[in-house]
């Protein structure tokens, strides 16, 4: 495999994933903007829902999005570090993947500190890291039981 093919197959998906996360950190996906979409949908689906219920579901959806985004990034990074090696799993690939996930999560929160409608949060870095760590556990289990 040429270096261009290697890059396209393994690292381009990582870059796309990182760009997607960066885009999700813009004002377009601020809490106010997502609330204005989620609230009417919830009120349509569950007309008797309280304002507190809407707030709680909205917050859970936003934090779940963090976990899902970074879970996917963690899997993409593991795949890129593995790059088709014969052994299906190695702790170093997972370690590097989590390291990059944490660095990207921290830079993402730093980026949000400059967006007027967003807030940076160390707790979100932890939630993001949890998504990447969960991805490594799933990857290890997948490769272990796939044999």
mmCIF file with all atom_site columns, C-alpha atoms in Angstrom:
data_model
loop_
_atom_site.group_PDB
_atom_site.id
_atom_site.type_symbol
_atom_site.label_atom_id
_atom_site.label_alt_id
_atom_site.label_comp_id
_atom_site.label_asym_id
_atom_site.label_entity_id
_atom_site.label_seq_id
_atom_site.pdbx_PDB_ins_code
_atom_site.Cartn_x
_atom_site.Cartn_y
_atom_site.Cartn_z
_atom_site.occupancy
_atom_site.B_iso_or_equiv
_atom_site.pdbx_formal_charge
_atom_site.auth_seq_id
_atom_site.auth_comp_id
_atom_site.auth_asym_id
_atom_site.auth_atom_id
_atom_site.pdbx_PDB_model_num
ATOM 1   C CA . UNK A 1 1   ? 0.000   0.000   0.000  1.00 0.00 ? 1   UNK A CA 1
ATOM 2   C CA . UNK A 1 2   ? 1.400   3.407   -0.933 1.00 0.00 ? 2   UNK A CA 1
ATOM 3   C CA . UNK A 1 3   ? 1.670   6.158   1.642  1.00 0.00 ? 3   UNK A CA 1
ATOM 4   C CA . UNK A 1 4   ? -1.186  8.053   -0.063 1.00 0.00 ? 4   UNK A CA 1
ATOM 5   C CA . UNK A 1 5   ? -3.450  5.006   0.087  1.00 0.00 ? 5   UNK A CA 1
ATOM 6   C CA . UNK A 1 6   ? -2.430  4.451   3.715  1.00 0.00 ? 6   UNK A CA 1
ATOM 7   C CA . UNK A 1 7   ? -3.271  8.064   4.558  1.00 0.00 ? 7   UNK A CA 1
ATOM 8   C CA . UNK A 1 8   ? -6.619  7.987   2.751  1.00 0.00 ? 8   UNK A CA 1
ATOM 9   C CA . UNK A 1 9   ? -7.683  4.659   4.234  1.00 0.00 ? 9   UNK A CA 1
ATOM 10  C CA . UNK A 1 10  ? -6.598  5.185   7.841  1.00 0.00 ? 10  UNK A CA 1
ATOM 11  C CA . UNK A 1 11  ? -6.052  8.863   8.613  1.00 0.00 ? 11  UNK A CA 1
ATOM 12  C CA . UNK A 1 12  ? -8.519  10.712  6.402  1.00 0.00 ? 12  UNK A CA 1
ATOM 13  C CA . UNK A 1 13  ? -11.496 9.289   8.369  1.00 0.00 ? 13  UNK A CA 1
ATOM 14  C CA . UNK A 1 14  ? -9.810  10.506  11.587 1.00 0.00 ? 14  UNK A CA 1
ATOM 15  C CA . UNK A 1 15  ? -9.407  13.986  10.117 1.00 0.00 ? 15  UNK A CA 1
ATOM 16  C CA . UNK A 1 16  ? -13.053 14.011  8.973  1.00 0.00 ? 16  UNK A CA 1
ATOM 17  C CA . UNK A 1 17  ? -14.112 12.932  12.472 1.00 0.00 ? 17  UNK A CA 1
ATOM 18  C CA . UNK A 1 18  ? -12.074 15.703  14.049 1.00 0.00 ? 18  UNK A CA 1
ATOM 19  C CA . UNK A 1 19  ? -13.488 18.264  11.620 1.00 0.00 ? 19  UNK A CA 1
ATOM 20  C CA . UNK A 1 20  ? -17.018 17.089  12.431 1.00 0.00 ? 20  UNK A CA 1
ATOM 21  C CA . UNK A 1 21  ? -16.339 17.536  16.163 1.00 0.00 ? 21  UNK A CA 1
ATOM 22  C CA . UNK A 1 22  ? -14.893 21.002  15.499 1.00 0.00 ? 22  UNK A CA 1
ATOM 23  C CA . UNK A 1 23  ? -18.028 21.919  13.525 1.00 0.00 ? 23  UNK A CA 1
ATOM 24  C CA . UNK A 1 24  ? -20.228 20.678  16.368 1.00 0.00 ? 24  UNK A CA 1
ATOM 25  C CA . UNK A 1 25  ? -18.331 23.096  18.647 1.00 0.00 ? 25  UNK A CA 1
ATOM 26  C CA . UNK A 1 26  ? -19.490 26.150  16.744 1.00 0.00 ? 26  UNK A CA 1
ATOM 27  C CA . UNK A 1 27  ? -22.322 28.436  17.751 1.00 0.00 ? 27  UNK A CA 1
ATOM 28  C CA . UNK A 1 28  ? -24.626 26.533  15.397 1.00 0.00 ? 28  UNK A CA 1
ATOM 29  C CA . UNK A 1 29  ? -24.783 23.737  17.962 1.00 0.00 ? 29  UNK A CA 1
ATOM 30  C CA . UNK A 1 30  ? -24.927 25.896  21.076 1.00 0.00 ? 30  UNK A CA 1
ATOM 31  C CA . UNK A 1 31  ? -27.280 24.870  23.848 1.00 0.00 ? 31  UNK A CA 1
ATOM 32  C CA . UNK A 1 32  ? -29.730 27.619  22.899 1.00 0.00 ? 32  UNK A CA 1
ATOM 33  C CA . UNK A 1 33  ? -29.857 26.503  19.265 1.00 0.00 ? 33  UNK A CA 1
ATOM 34  C CA . UNK A 1 34  ? -30.262 22.807  20.001 1.00 0.00 ? 34  UNK A CA 1
ATOM 35  C CA . UNK A 1 35  ? -32.882 23.581  22.653 1.00 0.00 ? 35  UNK A CA 1
ATOM 36  C CA . UNK A 1 36  ? -34.967 25.487  20.109 1.00 0.00 ? 36  UNK A CA 1
ATOM 37  C CA . UNK A 1 37  ? -35.071 22.301  18.023 1.00 0.00 ? 37  UNK A CA 1
ATOM 38  C CA . UNK A 1 38  ? -35.410 19.697  20.807 1.00 0.00 ? 38  UNK A CA 1
ATOM 39  C CA . UNK A 1 39  ? -38.077 21.466  22.874 1.00 0.00 ? 39  UNK A CA 1
ATOM 40  C CA . UNK A 1 40  ? -40.831 21.541  20.199 1.00 0.00 ? 40  UNK A CA 1
ATOM 41  C CA . UNK A 1 41  ? -40.137 17.937  19.215 1.00 0.00 ? 41  UNK A CA 1
ATOM 42  C CA . UNK A 1 42  ? -40.399 16.779  22.834 1.00 0.00 ? 42  UNK A CA 1
ATOM 43  C CA . UNK A 1 43  ? -43.577 18.812  23.394 1.00 0.00 ? 43  UNK A CA 1
ATOM 44  C CA . UNK A 1 44  ? -45.068 17.221  20.271 1.00 0.00 ? 44  UNK A CA 1
ATOM 45  C CA . UNK A 1 45  ? -44.106 13.689  21.323 1.00 0.00 ? 45  UNK A CA 1
ATOM 46  C CA . UNK A 1 46  ? -44.963 14.130  25.016 1.00 0.00 ? 46  UNK A CA 1
ATOM 47  C CA . UNK A 1 47  ? -47.385 17.084  25.364 1.00 0.00 ? 47  UNK A CA 1
ATOM 48  C CA . UNK A 1 48  ? -47.564 16.850  29.172 1.00 0.00 ? 48  UNK A CA 1
ATOM 49  C CA . UNK A 1 49  ? -43.757 17.040  29.685 1.00 0.00 ? 49  UNK A CA 1
ATOM 50  C CA . UNK A 1 50  ? -42.621 19.644  32.188 1.00 0.00 ? 50  UNK A CA 1
ATOM 51  C CA . UNK A 1 51  ? -40.056 22.346  31.467 1.00 0.00 ? 51  UNK A CA 1
ATOM 52  C CA . UNK A 1 52  ? -37.718 20.565  33.874 1.00 0.00 ? 52  UNK A CA 1
ATOM 53  C CA . UNK A 1 53  ? -38.218 17.343  31.900 1.00 0.00 ? 53  UNK A CA 1
ATOM 54  C CA . UNK A 1 54  ? -37.372 19.097  28.644 1.00 0.00 ? 54  UNK A CA 1
ATOM 55  C CA . UNK A 1 55  ? -34.254 20.622  30.238 1.00 0.00 ? 55  UNK A CA 1
ATOM 56  C CA . UNK A 1 56  ? -33.148 17.250  31.598 1.00 0.00 ? 56  UNK A CA 1
ATOM 57  C CA . UNK A 1 57  ? -33.635 15.386  28.313 1.00 0.00 ? 57  UNK A CA 1
ATOM 58  C CA . UNK A 1 58  ? -31.909 18.170  26.405 1.00 0.00 ? 58  UNK A CA 1
ATOM 59  C CA . UNK A 1 59  ? -28.904 18.037  28.752 1.00 0.00 ? 59  UNK A CA 1
ATOM 60  C CA . UNK A 1 60  ? -28.736 14.231  28.502 1.00 0.00 ? 60  UNK A CA 1
ATOM 61  C CA . UNK A 1 61  ? -28.899 14.392  24.710 1.00 0.00 ? 61  UNK A CA 1
ATOM 62  C CA . UNK A 1 62  ? -26.062 16.930  24.590 1.00 0.00 ? 62  UNK A CA 1
ATOM 63  C CA . UNK A 1 63  ? -23.820 14.902  26.926 1.00 0.00 ? 63  UNK A CA 1
ATOM 64  C CA . UNK A 1 64  ? -24.659 11.705  25.032 1.00 0.00 ? 64  UNK A CA 1
ATOM 65  C CA . UNK A 1 65  ? -23.561 13.448  21.838 1.00 0.00 ? 65  UNK A CA 1
ATOM 66  C CA . UNK A 1 66  ? -20.165 14.085  23.457 1.00 0.00 ? 66  UNK A CA 1
ATOM 67  C CA . UNK A 1 67  ? -19.768 10.420  24.313 1.00 0.00 ? 67  UNK A CA 1
ATOM 68  C CA . UNK A 1 68  ? -20.882 9.251   20.861 1.00 0.00 ? 68  UNK A CA 1
ATOM 69  C CA . UNK A 1 69  ? -18.640 11.696  18.967 1.00 0.00 ? 69  UNK A CA 1
ATOM 70  C CA . UNK A 1 70  ? -15.560 10.736  20.933 1.00 0.00 ? 70  UNK A CA 1
ATOM 71  C CA . UNK A 1 71  ? -16.447 7.032   20.922 1.00 0.00 ? 71  UNK A CA 1
ATOM 72  C CA . UNK A 1 72  ? -16.387 7.153   17.127 1.00 0.00 ? 72  UNK A CA 1
ATOM 73  C CA . UNK A 1 73  ? -13.178 9.199   17.127 1.00 0.00 ? 73  UNK A CA 1
ATOM 74  C CA . UNK A 1 74  ? -11.612 6.658   19.510 1.00 0.00 ? 74  UNK A CA 1
ATOM 75  C CA . UNK A 1 75  ? -12.494 3.793   17.168 1.00 0.00 ? 75  UNK A CA 1
ATOM 76  C CA . UNK A 1 76  ? -11.165 5.669   14.142 1.00 0.00 ? 76  UNK A CA 1
ATOM 77  C CA . UNK A 1 77  ? -7.923  6.450   15.962 1.00 0.00 ? 77  UNK A CA 1
ATOM 78  C CA . UNK A 1 78  ? -7.492  2.840   17.087 1.00 0.00 ? 78  UNK A CA 1
ATOM 79  C CA . UNK A 1 79  ? -7.983  1.733   13.481 1.00 0.00 ? 79  UNK A CA 1
ATOM 80  C CA . UNK A 1 80  ? -5.462  4.297   12.238 1.00 0.00 ? 80  UNK A CA 1
ATOM 81  C CA . UNK A 1 81  ? -2.830  3.314   14.801 1.00 0.00 ? 81  UNK A CA 1
ATOM 82  C CA . UNK A 1 82  ? -3.454  -0.378  14.083 1.00 0.00 ? 82  UNK A CA 1
ATOM 83  C CA . UNK A 1 83  ? -3.246  0.232   10.298 1.00 0.00 ? 83  UNK A CA 1
ATOM 84  C CA . UNK A 1 84  ? -4.066  -3.334  9.316  1.00 0.00 ? 84  UNK A CA 1
ATOM 85  C CA . UNK A 1 85  ? -1.454  -5.049  11.497 1.00 0.00 ? 85  UNK A CA 1
ATOM 86  C CA . UNK A 1 86  ? -1.674  -8.794  11.895 1.00 0.00 ? 86  UNK A CA 1
ATOM 87  C CA . UNK A 1 87  ? -2.254  -8.753  15.664 1.00 0.00 ? 87  UNK A CA 1
ATOM 88  C CA . UNK A 1 88  ? -5.850  -7.577  16.030 1.00 0.00 ? 88  UNK A CA 1
ATOM 89  C CA . UNK A 1 89  ? -5.322  -5.607  19.241 1.00 0.00 ? 89  UNK A CA 1
ATOM 90  C CA . UNK A 1 90  ? -2.459  -4.019  21.133 1.00 0.00 ? 90  UNK A CA 1
ATOM 91  C CA . UNK A 1 91  ? -2.721  -1.909  24.280 1.00 0.00 ? 91  UNK A CA 1
ATOM 92  C CA . UNK A 1 92  ? -0.372  0.709   22.770 1.00 0.00 ? 92  UNK A CA 1
ATOM 93  C CA . UNK A 1 93  ? -2.841  1.464   19.969 1.00 0.00 ? 93  UNK A CA 1
ATOM 94  C CA . UNK A 1 94  ? -5.581  2.011   22.541 1.00 0.00 ? 94  UNK A CA 1
ATOM 95  C CA . UNK A 1 95  ? -3.291  4.103   24.737 1.00 0.00 ? 95  UNK A CA 1
ATOM 96  C CA . UNK A 1 96  ? -2.347  6.373   21.813 1.00 0.00 ? 96  UNK A CA 1
ATOM 97  C CA . UNK A 1 97  ? -5.978  6.601   20.712 1.00 0.00 ? 97  UNK A CA 1
ATOM 98  C CA . UNK A 1 98  ? -7.099  7.710   24.180 1.00 0.00 ? 98  UNK A CA 1
ATOM 99  C CA . UNK A 1 99  ? -4.220  10.181  24.356 1.00 0.00 ? 99  UNK A CA 1
ATOM 100 C CA . UNK A 1 100 ? -5.253  11.807  21.083 1.00 0.00 ? 100 UNK A CA 1
ATOM 101 C CA . UNK A 1 101 ? -8.911  11.786  22.161 1.00 0.00 ? 101 UNK A CA 1
ATOM 102 C CA . UNK A 1 102 ? -8.032  13.664  25.368 1.00 0.00 ? 102 UNK A CA 1
ATOM 103 C CA . UNK A 1 103 ? -5.859  16.169  23.496 1.00 0.00 ? 103 UNK A CA 1
ATOM 104 C CA . UNK A 1 104 ? -8.590  16.770  20.899 1.00 0.00 ? 104 UNK A CA 1
ATOM 105 C CA . UNK A 1 105 ? -11.231 17.096  23.615 1.00 0.00 ? 105 UNK A CA 1
ATOM 106 C CA . UNK A 1 106 ? -9.112  19.679  25.450 1.00 0.00 ? 106 UNK A CA 1
ATOM 107 C CA . UNK A 1 107 ? -8.472  21.619  22.241 1.00 0.00 ? 107 UNK A CA 1
ATOM 108 C CA . UNK A 1 108 ? -12.192 21.433  21.438 1.00 0.00 ? 108 UNK A CA 1
ATOM 109 C CA . UNK A 1 109 ? -13.082 22.977  24.784 1.00 0.00 ? 109 UNK A CA 1
ATOM 110 C CA . UNK A 1 110 ? -10.367 25.600  24.273 1.00 0.00 ? 110 UNK A CA 1
ATOM 111 C CA . UNK A 1 111 ? -11.975 26.411  20.909 1.00 0.00 ? 111 UNK A CA 1
ATOM 112 C CA . UNK A 1 112 ? -15.377 26.721  22.596 1.00 0.00 ? 112 UNK A CA 1
ATOM 113 C CA . UNK A 1 113 ? -13.947 29.291  25.017 1.00 0.00 ? 113 UNK A CA 1
ATOM 114 C CA . UNK A 1 114 ? -13.690 31.670  22.039 1.00 0.00 ? 114 UNK A CA 1
ATOM 115 C CA . UNK A 1 115 ? -17.251 31.055  20.796 1.00 0.00 ? 115 UNK A CA 1
ATOM 116 C CA . UNK A 1 116 ? -19.612 33.545  22.442 1.00 0.00 ? 116 UNK A CA 1
ATOM 117 C CA . UNK A 1 117 ? -22.562 31.127  22.623 1.00 0.00 ? 117 UNK A CA 1
ATOM 118 C CA . UNK A 1 118 ? -20.501 28.204  23.972 1.00 0.00 ? 118 UNK A CA 1
ATOM 119 C CA . UNK A 1 119 ? -18.760 27.534  27.263 1.00 0.00 ? 119 UNK A CA 1
ATOM 120 C CA . UNK A 1 120 ? -15.611 25.549  27.871 1.00 0.00 ? 120 UNK A CA 1
ATOM 121 C CA . UNK A 1 121 ? -15.854 22.833  30.514 1.00 0.00 ? 121 UNK A CA 1
ATOM 122 C CA . UNK A 1 122 ? -13.284 20.523  32.034 1.00 0.00 ? 122 UNK A CA 1
ATOM 123 C CA . UNK A 1 123 ? -16.170 18.164  32.804 1.00 0.00 ? 123 UNK A CA 1
ATOM 124 C CA . UNK A 1 124 ? -16.872 17.894  29.072 1.00 0.00 ? 124 UNK A CA 1
ATOM 125 C CA . UNK A 1 125 ? -13.240 16.882  28.487 1.00 0.00 ? 125 UNK A CA 1
ATOM 126 C CA . UNK A 1 126 ? -13.837 14.064  30.990 1.00 0.00 ? 126 UNK A CA 1
ATOM 127 C CA . UNK A 1 127 ? -17.055 13.025  29.256 1.00 0.00 ? 127 UNK A CA 1
ATOM 128 C CA . UNK A 1 128 ? -15.283 13.093  25.891 1.00 0.00 ? 128 UNK A CA 1
ATOM 129 C CA . UNK A 1 129 ? -12.397 11.043  27.293 1.00 0.00 ? 129 UNK A CA 1
ATOM 130 C CA . UNK A 1 130 ? -14.921 8.532   28.646 1.00 0.00 ? 130 UNK A CA 1
ATOM 131 C CA . UNK A 1 131 ? -16.284 8.101   25.122 1.00 0.00 ? 131 UNK A CA 1
ATOM 132 C CA . UNK A 1 132 ? -12.776 7.382   23.816 1.00 0.00 ? 132 UNK A CA 1
ATOM 133 C CA . UNK A 1 133 ? -12.021 4.975   26.674 1.00 0.00 ? 133 UNK A CA 1
ATOM 134 C CA . UNK A 1 134 ? -15.288 3.106   26.151 1.00 0.00 ? 134 UNK A CA 1
ATOM 135 C CA . UNK A 1 135 ? -14.361 2.776   22.467 1.00 0.00 ? 135 UNK A CA 1
ATOM 136 C CA . UNK A 1 136 ? -11.097 1.086   23.462 1.00 0.00 ? 136 UNK A CA 1
ATOM 137 C CA . UNK A 1 137 ? -12.873 -1.375  25.743 1.00 0.00 ? 137 UNK A CA 1
ATOM 138 C CA . UNK A 1 138 ? -15.352 -2.196  22.985 1.00 0.00 ? 138 UNK A CA 1
ATOM 139 C CA . UNK A 1 139 ? -12.497 -2.593  20.517 1.00 0.00 ? 139 UNK A CA 1
ATOM 140 C CA . UNK A 1 140 ? -10.598 -4.929  22.850 1.00 0.00 ? 140 UNK A CA 1
ATOM 141 C CA . UNK A 1 141 ? -13.698 -7.010  23.515 1.00 0.00 ? 141 UNK A CA 1
ATOM 142 C CA . UNK A 1 142 ? -14.580 -7.086  19.823 1.00 0.00 ? 142 UNK A CA 1
ATOM 143 C CA . UNK A 1 143 ? -11.154 -8.336  18.822 1.00 0.00 ? 143 UNK A CA 1
ATOM 144 C CA . UNK A 1 144 ? -11.004 -10.798 21.696 1.00 0.00 ? 144 UNK A CA 1
ATOM 145 C CA . UNK A 1 145 ? -14.345 -12.459 20.966 1.00 0.00 ? 145 UNK A CA 1
ATOM 146 C CA . UNK A 1 146 ? -13.982 -12.233 17.203 1.00 0.00 ? 146 UNK A CA 1
ATOM 147 C CA . UNK A 1 147 ? -11.222 -14.882 17.205 1.00 0.00 ? 147 UNK A CA 1
#
